[in-house]
Amino acid sequence: MGSIWEYANPRKFIATTDKLLPWVSALAVVALAGGLIWGFFFTPEDYRQGATVKIIYLHVPAALMAINAWMMMLVASLIWIVRRHHVSALAARAAAPIGATMTVIALITGAIWGQPMWGTWWEWDPRLTSFLILFLFYLGYMALWAAVEDDDTAADLTSVLCLVGSVFAILSRYAVNFWNQGLHQGASLSLDKQENVADVFYYPLLVSIAGFVLLFVALVFLRTQTEIRARRTRALLARERVS
Amino acid sequence: MIALLIRDLRLAVRAGGGFGLGLAFFLIVVVLVPFGVGPNSGLLSKIAPGILWVGALLACLLSLDRIFALDWEDGSLDLLATAPLPMEAIVSIKALAHWLTTGLPLVLAAPVFGLLLSLPEAGYQPLLISLLLGTPALSVIGTFGAALTVGLKRGGLLLSLLVLPLYVPTLIFGAEMARRGIEGLETTTPLMMLAGITCGAIALLPFASAAVLRVNLR
Amino acid sequence: MIALLIRDLRLAVRAGGGFGLGLAFFLIVVVLVPFGVGPNSGLLSKIAPGILWVGALLACLLSLDRIFALDWEDGSLDLLATAPLPMEAIVSIKALAHWLTTGLPLVLAAPVFGLLLSLPEAGYQPLLISLLLGTPALSVIGTFGAALTVGLKRGGLLLSLLVLPLYVPTLIFGAEMARRGIEGLETTTPLMMLAGITCGAIALLPFASAAVLRVNLR
Amino acid sequence: MPELGKYAGAVLSSYAVSIALIVALVVVSVIQSRRAKAALNDVEKRSKRNG
Amino acid sequence: MELVVTDLSVARGGVPVLEGVAFTVRAGEALVLRGPNGSGKTTLLRTIAGLQPALAGHVGLEREAMAYAGHADGIKAVLSVRENLQFWADVFATGGIDPALAAFELEGLAERPAGGLSAGQKRRLGLARMVVTGRPVWVLDEPTVSLDAAAVGLFAQAVRAHLAGGGLALMATHIDLGLAEARVLDVAPFRAKAPALDDFDGAFL
Amino acid sequence: MELVVTDLSVARGGVPVLEGVAFTVRAGEALVLRGPNGSGKTTLLRTIAGLQPALAGHVGLEREAMAYAGHADGIKAVLSVRENLQFWADVFATGGIDPALAAFELEGLAERPAGGLSAGQKRRLGLARMVVTGRPVWVLDEPTVSLDAAAVGLFAQAVRAHLAGGGLALMATHIDLGLAEARVLDVAPFRAKAPALDDFDGAFL
Ligand code: HEM
Ligand SMILES: Nc1ncnc2c1ncn2[C@@H]1O[C@H](COP(=O)(O)OP(=O)(O)OP(=O)(O)O)[C@@H](O)[C@H]1O
Ligand SMILES: Nc1ncnc2c1ncn2[C@@H]1O[C@H](COP(=O)(O)OP(=O)(O)OP(=O)(O)O)[C@@H](O)[C@H]1O
Ligand SMILES: [Mg+2]
Ligand SMILES: [Mg+2]
């Protein structure tokens, strides 16, 4: 076992993840199905929210992964900027659609939840708003990758965008918090803090979160492999053109 | 450096330059909104500071792609890159020129347009201050977005999409400050935040812009 | 003729094409307005139909200069003018392509954006109908404006200013219809007016556009 | 099937939408991966043949 | 088919540039315009192609007979070479593009996005467009700019094929076109003289 | 002053175009690059001028010594000829522009908006820019496109004056430059060969 930078070699990365992928995917399916089935069929209703509390098993893990995917992209971008490992840039690219999907799931389940709880699909609540902004960041990031032809140029540009974007995402979070103060009292009717969530809700939620994490890892492996292969294909096609 | 600034300003004010484009767009937004929401002046005066800020921001957004695109198309940017000017200076000058031709006129025109939207009297001063503080940040952030998308054929859409979330904090604090001013609440916090964003953006973003511009030019 | 339509649509959806530009701009307006006027949903729902119409109109306005400008810049328009197609057909096809890539997506997206602005439930149907009826007029009128300004280097500013007053009637009747729908008033009059404007514009304006385009090309 | 009461629509639709989105993401990723593998194989074989 | 230009005066930016230009080009003939920079060749060609009105005089054929290619090639960077050409073939309703691709040896580049071509390759694409127009009169402004010797040969061949098919061609150039047999017309003698001062009529001068 | 290029490989759009290019240009010398369309002259010049990174190899001088002029002239249509040129003189801090105007006989056009110039006049303005840069190395891509014979003569004279002043010049062209004494380098032999196949590492090939 050498340094972890060995996995920055595309061939090595593909070989290793090929071995890991079946296990990770199997675990992800088990945890995801387990958590969701447990949550959906075998938990009681909340005394205040009724059956809608079951949405939590999708909503919270998706929200968590939406943020974590961005963090992973940030780290991968930094690695690309500093050490210029191609796999790391491609992993960031591979993670973006997953993060965007998670953001969409959090937004949609939240909106559906909001309808019975707040009587409205959408409320400019700080949390919801910052998620909308996060979604825009994802969109811009993916669009930039798609728009630039040269792969290394695209990697450079998107990683700078990811860096600057992260700073502004944090800034927006504070801005949004500040902005909604005083104007909007009773609306944030979310459950109490995690500690106060009863154990009946808590354990299936943990399993579900684990399922989402594993799913994310499996998808990142798979999609990074795809990106590597696509890139090698492009390189080979270019080579054909030369000869 | 000063030559570049003068040239950019001159290009902007010549026929077909971007000068007035932002202002006209600001005017368009301000004129259309009453047609859209109806002429109820109570409602208008409530949304006036917000609409003015949104209008200013859109006007800024629209003029962004001129910052580098024209120079890119006719090859001047290649030539500038080989000129004896550091890229950071080029980027900063471009942002300054953008502010002088777009941001500043917007600030000066805002009171007049405030009239059209029946902005309450107490709103003028905080609105002006917030615009004066906030528009430089819009120009600098926008220059970064323009530098990111310069090589891309008609990157206009992408540019707006990339810059939009970056503009959110500035907009929130700016409009909030104007609104608070109208309601007589304290405005120090948003003022400080706005000033902080602007200073931070001016101090740091030119380096990021220069870096991505260098990448895009190769 | 069908070849021209297909090429225009293809150019629009390729990387860097205008497709999505209008939609993105619509999104930008809808997202920014709450940041500007504050998160109060009562206020938002009151201005929602107006803002949605203004947003759609601005999105249209912005994509207008792509109708002819790109073809003008790279010489295609000169070549098209000498092609065996009547100028009226070219102009109509261009307007149709613009509507398909800008107007139609706006109509389809409007309900989603209505959610963000807490549009009252009764508003969806009249809003959609008014947009569906009104956006073709926006495209046709806009094509006329684009034809008027095509030769002018970066005529974007002029284009907006020229088209703005032409858009006002459509905007007024469109927004009025959506507002009346929400309040439960009868919507027949604005509906008829809107339909009349659209039909009239489609029937007559292409001739005017073709005429000015011919003048601009010489 | 648990009793969901008046919230059945909300709960079921959130599950439906989320699971649909996740499945779509997985399917798209798998298809893309297959395509990329096939395309690479193709090109690699061709270039091996041509040296 | 015959292009008869009689007593033509042309202006650019409101300033008369050439006046009294007259010539005839018969089917199967090519005419090459020459003259120093700024002498008005581009203006003359645009007028003949019907892209701008003449000050005075007459062009014998209407614009429906002409195909014009100027300094700009009208190439869309995001479309492939084939798509670019096919579009013009569809507009002019002339069917296949393969002969045109072959004439300028573009087959190998057909699937490439046109934005990625070199200067000379772009020009070849621009010239291939003339073939697909199927128009009898070619009006070409500096067609061989950026072309290498082999490509100039291809161009000459294409023009000869066009002429042999009963077409005619009008070209402006400063450099070699590979068409030794073409007639040459120097535009310098037609340079516009300043009009008499007190001729203050509808034209304000 | 000496421009030494060693073992340079250049790529465009990620595709290697030329490799192993090596030459030396000494002060007072001009080197002309030739090669068929698409052979990579533009790419090579851009790399040497520092506008894009090299795949491998080394360019002996940094970009601060070079002045580059490509297919696009960087001319602003709404500024006058004088304003266009003065801007570059200010950016490069080289003072007066009158010698440059004189060298390309632009005095008569100095107050005209540059957008109204003919193709050849624009090109002359683009070349006059090289004079005001004051840089020792001129890197020119097809400089004489659209120029008439007289203007080509002016260009040759300007290059000779530059060389006599200790400068050096590197040019790509298909046509006559009026510089019979310049050395010629054909880039065709340097065409990139396909790289080895299973070098499957960080660079994916
Ligand atoms: C579009 C709408 C919504 C979005 C974007 C959204 C977003 C979020 C986010 C970002 C989190 C934080 C995850 C974490 O850090 O743990 C979260 C947690 C949560 N949300 Fe939502 N939410 C939305 C609507 C709702 C609604 C309507 C409800 C219920 C009334 C709700 C209930 C919860 C609960 C119970 C949690 C977990 C508690 C916690 O971690 O503090 N959400 N949501
Ligand atoms: N707006 C204008 N006002 C005055 N003169 C103009 C204007 N636009 C162009 N001209 C002049 O008209 C003349 C004719 O230009 P034209 O492009 O036809 O020349 P050309 O023969 O094609 O030259 P080249 O060989 O350089 O391409 C030029 O001298 C040009 O400077
Ligand atoms: N994105 C791309 N992908 C693949 N090949 C490309 C790309 N862009 C350009 N090329 C090719 O690179 C080669 C080099 O082009 P370059 O412009 O350097 O040639 P050149 O010698 O200047 O030709 P010309 O004499 O026609 O100007 C061309 O064959 C071109 O088709
Ligand atoms: Mg000319
Ligand atoms: Mg070249």
PDB file of N, CA and C in Angstrom, chain E residues 3-64:
ATOM      1  N   LEU E   3     -23.504  38.896 -68.304  1.00  0.00           N
ATOM      2  CA  LEU E   3     -23.607  39.958 -67.303  1.00  0.00           C
ATOM      3  C   LEU E   3     -23.114  41.257 -67.935  1.00  0.00           C
ATOM      4  N   VAL E   4     -24.052  42.167 -68.119  1.00  0.00           N
ATOM      5  CA  VAL E   4     -23.694  43.438 -68.745  1.00  0.00           C
ATOM      6  C   VAL E   4     -23.813  44.547 -67.703  1.00  0.00           C
ATOM      7  N   VAL E   5     -22.711  45.183 -67.414  1.00  0.00           N
ATOM      8  CA  VAL E   5     -22.725  46.293 -66.456  1.00  0.00           C
ATOM      9  C   VAL E   5     -22.493  47.561 -67.245  1.00  0.00           C
ATOM     10  N   THR E   6     -23.429  48.511 -67.097  1.00  0.00           N
ATOM     11  CA  THR E   6     -23.293  49.737 -67.879  1.00  0.00           C
ATOM     12  C   THR E   6     -23.267  50.966 -66.994  1.00  0.00           C
ATOM     13  N   ASP E   7     -22.212  51.730 -67.123  1.00  0.00           N
ATOM     14  CA  ASP E   7     -22.138  53.069 -66.535  1.00  0.00           C
ATOM     15  C   ASP E   7     -22.453  53.068 -65.030  1.00  0.00           C
ATOM     16  N   LEU E   8     -21.931  52.084 -64.340  1.00  0.00           N
ATOM     17  CA  LEU E   8     -22.284  51.910 -62.929  1.00  0.00           C
ATOM     18  C   LEU E   8     -21.466  52.836 -62.030  1.00  0.00           C
ATOM     19  N   SER E   9     -22.139  53.526 -61.105  1.00  0.00           N
ATOM     20  CA  SER E   9     -21.442  54.304 -60.079  1.00  0.00           C
ATOM     21  C   SER E   9     -21.804  53.733 -58.719  1.00  0.00           C
ATOM     22  N   VAL E  10     -20.799  53.569 -57.892  1.00  0.00           N
ATOM     23  CA  VAL E  10     -21.052  52.963 -56.581  1.00  0.00           C
ATOM     24  C   VAL E  10     -20.490  53.853 -55.486  1.00  0.00           C
ATOM     25  N   ALA E  11     -21.107  53.768 -54.289  1.00  0.00           N
ATOM     26  CA  ALA E  11     -20.694  54.620 -53.176  1.00  0.00           C
ATOM     27  C   ALA E  11     -20.563  53.778 -51.917  1.00  0.00           C
ATOM     28  N   ARG E  12     -19.686  54.182 -51.031  1.00  0.00           N
ATOM     29  CA  ARG E  12     -19.627  53.525 -49.734  1.00  0.00           C
ATOM     30  C   ARG E  12     -19.650  54.582 -48.649  1.00  0.00           C
ATOM     31  N   GLY E  13     -20.485  54.367 -47.638  1.00  0.00           N
ATOM     32  CA  GLY E  13     -20.613  55.353 -46.562  1.00  0.00           C
ATOM     33  C   GLY E  13     -21.021  56.705 -47.120  1.00  0.00           C
ATOM     34  N   GLY E  14     -21.799  56.719 -48.211  1.00  0.00           N
ATOM     35  CA  GLY E  14     -22.278  57.974 -48.770  1.00  0.00           C
ATOM     36  C   GLY E  14     -21.277  58.664 -49.683  1.00  0.00           C
ATOM     37  N   VAL E  15     -20.047  58.139 -49.773  1.00  0.00           N
ATOM     38  CA  VAL E  15     -19.024  58.765 -50.612  1.00  0.00           C
ATOM     39  C   VAL E  15     -18.902  57.972 -51.911  1.00  0.00           C
ATOM     40  N   PRO E  16     -19.054  58.630 -53.073  1.00  0.00           N
ATOM     41  CA  PRO E  16     -18.885  57.896 -54.342  1.00  0.00           C
ATOM     42  C   PRO E  16     -17.459  57.358 -54.433  1.00  0.00           C
ATOM     43  N   VAL E  17     -17.331  56.114 -54.861  1.00  0.00           N
ATOM     44  CA  VAL E  17     -16.021  55.482 -54.886  1.00  0.00           C
ATOM     45  C   VAL E  17     -15.581  55.210 -56.331  1.00  0.00           C
ATOM     46  N   LEU E  18     -16.480  54.634 -57.108  1.00  0.00           N
ATOM     47  CA  LEU E  18     -16.170  54.363 -58.516  1.00  0.00           C
ATOM     48  C   LEU E  18     -17.303  54.925 -59.353  1.00  0.00           C
ATOM     49  N   GLU E  19     -16.988  55.377 -60.586  1.00  0.00           N
ATOM     50  CA  GLU E  19     -18.085  55.791 -61.448  1.00  0.00           C
ATOM     51  C   GLU E  19     -17.822  55.413 -62.898  1.00  0.00           C
ATOM     52  N   GLY E  20     -18.914  55.203 -63.607  1.00  0.00           N
ATOM     53  CA  GLY E  20     -18.806  54.882 -65.028  1.00  0.00           C
ATOM     54  C   GLY E  20     -18.222  53.515 -65.321  1.00  0.00           C
ATOM     55  N   VAL E  21     -18.363  52.591 -64.395  1.00  0.00           N
ATOM     56  CA  VAL E  21     -17.829  51.259 -64.638  1.00  0.00           C
ATOM     57  C   VAL E  21     -18.708  50.544 -65.664  1.00  0.00           C
ATOM     58  N   ALA E  22     -18.069  49.954 -66.671  1.00  0.00           N
ATOM     59  CA  ALA E  22     -18.836  49.241 -67.691  1.00  0.00           C
ATOM     60  C   ALA E  22     -18.025  48.040 -68.153  1.00  0.00           C
ATOM     61  N   PHE E  23     -18.652  46.902 -68.208  1.00  0.00           N
ATOM     62  CA  PHE E  23     -17.981  45.727 -68.772  1.00  0.00           C
ATOM     63  C   PHE E  23     -19.038  44.675 -69.068  1.00  0.00           C
ATOM     64  N   THR E  24     -18.638  43.658 -69.795  1.00  0.00           N
ATOM     65  CA  THR E  24     -19.533  42.551 -70.109  1.00  0.00           C
ATOM     66  C   THR E  24     -18.789  41.252 -69.838  1.00  0.00           C
ATOM     67  N   VAL E  25     -19.470  40.339 -69.186  1.00  0.00           N
ATOM     68  CA  VAL E  25     -18.895  39.019 -68.985  1.00  0.00           C
ATOM     69  C   VAL E  25     -19.868  38.014 -69.591  1.00  0.00           C
ATOM     70  N   ARG E  26     -19.356  37.202 -70.528  1.00  0.00           N
ATOM     71  CA  ARG E  26     -20.217  36.224 -71.179  1.00  0.00           C
ATOM     72  C   ARG E  26     -20.136  34.888 -70.469  1.00  0.00           C
ATOM     73  N   ALA E  27     -21.102  34.028 -70.749  1.00  0.00           N
ATOM     74  CA  ALA E  27     -21.101  32.689 -70.157  1.00  0.00           C
ATOM     75  C   ALA E  27     -19.769  32.003 -70.472  1.00  0.00           C
ATOM     76  N   GLY E  28     -19.181  31.330 -69.494  1.00  0.00           N
ATOM     77  CA  GLY E  28     -17.916  30.643 -69.690  1.00  0.00           C
ATOM     78  C   GLY E  28     -16.706  31.538 -69.519  1.00  0.00           C
ATOM     79  N   GLU E  29     -16.945  32.798 -69.155  1.00  0.00           N
ATOM     80  CA  GLU E  29     -15.821  33.715 -68.962  1.00  0.00           C
ATOM     81  C   GLU E  29     -15.636  34.059 -67.489  1.00  0.00           C
ATOM     82  N   ALA E  30     -14.403  34.417 -67.143  1.00  0.00           N
ATOM     83  CA  ALA E  30     -14.146  34.943 -65.799  1.00  0.00           C
ATOM     84  C   ALA E  30     -13.500  36.300 -65.932  1.00  0.00           C
ATOM     85  N   LEU E  31     -13.908  37.237 -65.065  1.00  0.00           N
ATOM     86  CA  LEU E  31     -13.302  38.567 -65.091  1.00  0.00           C
ATOM     87  C   LEU E  31     -12.687  38.831 -63.721  1.00  0.00           C
ATOM     88  N   VAL E  32     -11.431  39.264 -63.723  1.00  0.00           N
ATOM     89  CA  VAL E  32     -10.743  39.539 -62.458  1.00  0.00           C
ATOM     90  C   VAL E  32     -10.598  41.045 -62.293  1.00  0.00           C
ATOM     91  N   LEU E  33     -11.077  41.556 -61.177  1.00  0.00           N
ATOM     92  CA  LEU E  33     -10.925  42.985 -60.886  1.00  0.00           C
ATOM     93  C   LEU E  33      -9.638  43.181 -60.113  1.00  0.00           C
ATOM     94  N   ARG E  34      -8.886  44.185 -60.508  1.00  0.00           N
ATOM     95  CA  ARG E  34      -7.684  44.525 -59.758  1.00  0.00           C
ATOM     96  C   ARG E  34      -7.669  46.008 -59.468  1.00  0.00           C
ATOM     97  N   GLY E  35      -6.860  46.388 -58.519  1.00  0.00           N
ATOM     98  CA  GLY E  35      -6.772  47.796 -58.172  1.00  0.00           C
ATOM     99  C   GLY E  35      -6.201  47.911 -56.783  1.00  0.00           C
ATOM    100  N   PRO E  36      -5.573  49.041 -56.488  1.00  0.00           N
ATOM    101  CA  PRO E  36      -4.929  49.184 -55.175  1.00  0.00           C
ATOM    102  C   PRO E  36      -5.935  49.125 -54.024  1.00  0.00           C
ATOM    103  N   ASN E  37      -5.429  48.985 -52.811  1.00  0.00           N
ATOM    104  CA  ASN E  37      -6.275  48.967 -51.607  1.00  0.00           C
ATOM    105  C   ASN E  37      -7.135  50.214 -51.557  1.00  0.00           C
ATOM    106  N   GLY E  38      -8.386  49.988 -51.237  1.00  0.00           N
ATOM    107  CA  GLY E  38      -9.280  51.118 -51.060  1.00  0.00           C
ATOM    108  C   GLY E  38      -9.794  51.690 -52.366  1.00  0.00           C
ATOM    109  N   SER E  39      -9.553  50.996 -53.469  1.00  0.00           N
ATOM    110  CA  SER E  39      -9.992  51.554 -54.746  1.00  0.00           C
ATOM    111  C   SER E  39     -11.467  51.270 -55.012  1.00  0.00           C
ATOM    112  N   GLY E  40     -12.073  50.371 -54.260  1.00  0.00           N
ATOM    113  CA  GLY E  40     -13.512  50.206 -54.404  1.00  0.00           C
ATOM    114  C   GLY E  40     -13.953  48.878 -54.989  1.00  0.00           C
ATOM    115  N   LYS E  41     -13.071  47.892 -54.990  1.00  0.00           N
ATOM    116  CA  LYS E  41     -13.442  46.591 -55.547  1.00  0.00           C
ATOM    117  C   LYS E  41     -14.563  45.945 -54.741  1.00  0.00           C
ATOM    118  N   THR E  42     -14.396  45.926 -53.418  1.00  0.00           N
ATOM    119  CA  THR E  42     -15.416  45.322 -52.567  1.00  0.00           C
ATOM    120  C   THR E  42     -16.760  46.010 -52.763  1.00  0.00           C
ATOM    121  N   THR E  43     -16.741  47.328 -52.796  1.00  0.00           N
ATOM    122  CA  THR E  43     -17.974  48.088 -52.975  1.00  0.00           C
ATOM    123  C   THR E  43     -18.639  47.737 -54.304  1.00  0.00           C
ATOM    124  N   LEU E  44     -17.825  47.643 -55.356  1.00  0.00           N
ATOM    125  CA  LEU E  44     -18.367  47.318 -56.668  1.00  0.00           C
ATOM    126  C   LEU E  44     -19.003  45.930 -56.679  1.00  0.00           C
ATOM    127  N   LEU E  45     -18.313  44.954 -56.090  1.00  0.00           N
ATOM    128  CA  LEU E  45     -18.854  43.596 -56.088  1.00  0.00           C
ATOM    129  C   LEU E  45     -20.154  43.523 -55.303  1.00  0.00           C
ATOM    130  N   ARG E  46     -20.207  44.203 -54.166  1.00  0.00           N
ATOM    131  CA  ARG E  46     -21.428  44.169 -53.365  1.00  0.00           C
ATOM    132  C   ARG E  46     -22.595  44.799 -54.120  1.00  0.00           C
ATOM    133  N   THR E  47     -22.292  45.852 -54.851  1.00  0.00           N
ATOM    134  CA  THR E  47     -23.351  46.492 -55.632  1.00  0.00           C
ATOM    135  C   THR E  47     -23.860  45.554 -56.713  1.00  0.00           C
ATOM    136  N   ILE E  48     -22.913  44.920 -57.423  1.00  0.00           N
ATOM    137  CA  ILE E  48     -23.330  44.023 -58.506  1.00  0.00           C
ATOM    138  C   ILE E  48     -24.128  42.853 -57.951  1.00  0.00           C
ATOM    139  N   ALA E  49     -23.720  42.349 -56.779  1.00  0.00           N
ATOM    140  CA  ALA E  49     -24.440  41.219 -56.189  1.00  0.00           C
ATOM    141  C   ALA E  49     -25.792  41.640 -55.625  1.00  0.00           C
ATOM    142  N   GLY E  50     -26.101  42.925 -55.685  1.00  0.00           N
ATOM    143  CA  GLY E  50     -27.405  43.379 -55.226  1.00  0.00           C
ATOM    144  C   GLY E  50     -27.492  43.599 -53.737  1.00  0.00           C
ATOM    145  N   LEU E  51     -26.344  43.679 -53.067  1.00  0.00           N
ATOM    146  CA  LEU E  51     -26.379  43.888 -51.610  1.00  0.00           C
ATOM    147  C   LEU E  51     -26.456  45.356 -51.248  1.00  0.00           C
ATOM    148  N   GLN E  52     -26.131  46.231 -52.181  1.00  0.00           N
ATOM    149  CA  GLN E  52     -26.332  47.651 -51.919  1.00  0.00           C
ATOM    150  C   GLN E  52     -26.741  48.303 -53.218  1.00  0.00           C
ATOM    151  N   PRO E  53     -27.468  49.423 -53.139  1.00  0.00           N
ATOM    152  CA  PRO E  53     -27.964  50.035 -54.375  1.00  0.00           C
ATOM    153  C   PRO E  53     -26.858  50.797 -55.098  1.00  0.00           C
ATOM    154  N   ALA E  54     -26.981  50.876 -56.391  1.00  0.00           N
ATOM    155  CA  ALA E  54     -26.030  51.652 -57.183  1.00  0.00           C
ATOM    156  C   ALA E  54     -26.413  53.128 -57.135  1.00  0.00           C
ATOM    157  N   LEU E  55     -25.395  54.013 -57.245  1.00  0.00           N
ATOM    158  CA  LEU E  55     -25.685  55.446 -57.340  1.00  0.00           C
ATOM    159  C   LEU E  55     -26.331  55.746 -58.679  1.00  0.00           C
ATOM    160  N   ALA E  56     -25.779  55.112 -59.715  1.00  0.00           N
ATOM    161  CA  ALA E  56     -26.281  55.327 -61.082  1.00  0.00           C
ATOM    162  C   ALA E  56     -25.888  54.109 -61.889  1.00  0.00           C
ATOM    163  N   GLY E  57     -26.478  53.973 -63.065  1.00  0.00           N
ATOM    164  CA  GLY E  57     -26.096  52.877 -63.936  1.00  0.00           C
ATOM    165  C   GLY E  57     -26.907  51.633 -63.690  1.00  0.00           C
ATOM    166  N   HIS E  58     -26.468  50.571 -64.317  1.00  0.00           N
ATOM    167  CA  HIS E  58     -27.340  49.423 -64.428  1.00  0.00           C
ATOM    168  C   HIS E  58     -26.541  48.123 -64.413  1.00  0.00           C
ATOM    169  N   VAL E  59     -27.064  47.146 -63.673  1.00  0.00           N
ATOM    170  CA  VAL E  59     -26.478  45.812 -63.674  1.00  0.00           C
ATOM    171  C   VAL E  59     -27.434  44.899 -64.427  1.00  0.00           C
ATOM    172  N   GLY E  60     -26.932  44.196 -65.430  1.00  0.00           N
ATOM    173  CA  GLY E  60     -27.810  43.480 -66.349  1.00  0.00           C
ATOM    174  C   GLY E  60     -28.566  42.291 -65.802  1.00  0.00           C
ATOM    175  N   LEU E  61     -28.109  41.699 -64.735  1.00  0.00           N
ATOM    176  CA  LEU E  61     -28.807  40.525 -64.199  1.00  0.00           C
ATOM    177  C   LEU E  61     -29.331  40.844 -62.807  1.00  0.00           C
ATOM    178  N   GLU E  62     -30.447  40.187 -62.448  1.00  0.00           N
ATOM    179  CA  GLU E  62     -30.902  40.475 -61.096  1.00  0.00           C
ATOM    180  C   GLU E  62     -30.173  39.580 -60.077  1.00  0.00           C
ATOM    181  N   ARG E  63     -30.385  39.905 -58.806  1.00  0.00           N
ATOM    182  CA  ARG E  63     -29.579  39.261 -57.784  1.00  0.00           C
ATOM    183  C   ARG E  63     -29.884  37.775 -57.681  1.00  0.00           C
ATOM    184  N   GLU E  64     -31.006  37.329 -58.221  1.00  0.00           N
ATOM    185  CA  GLU E  64     -31.331  35.898 -58.134  1.00  0.00           C
ATOM    186  C   GLU E  64     -30.374  35.041 -58.948  1.00  0.00           C
TER     187      GLU E  64
END
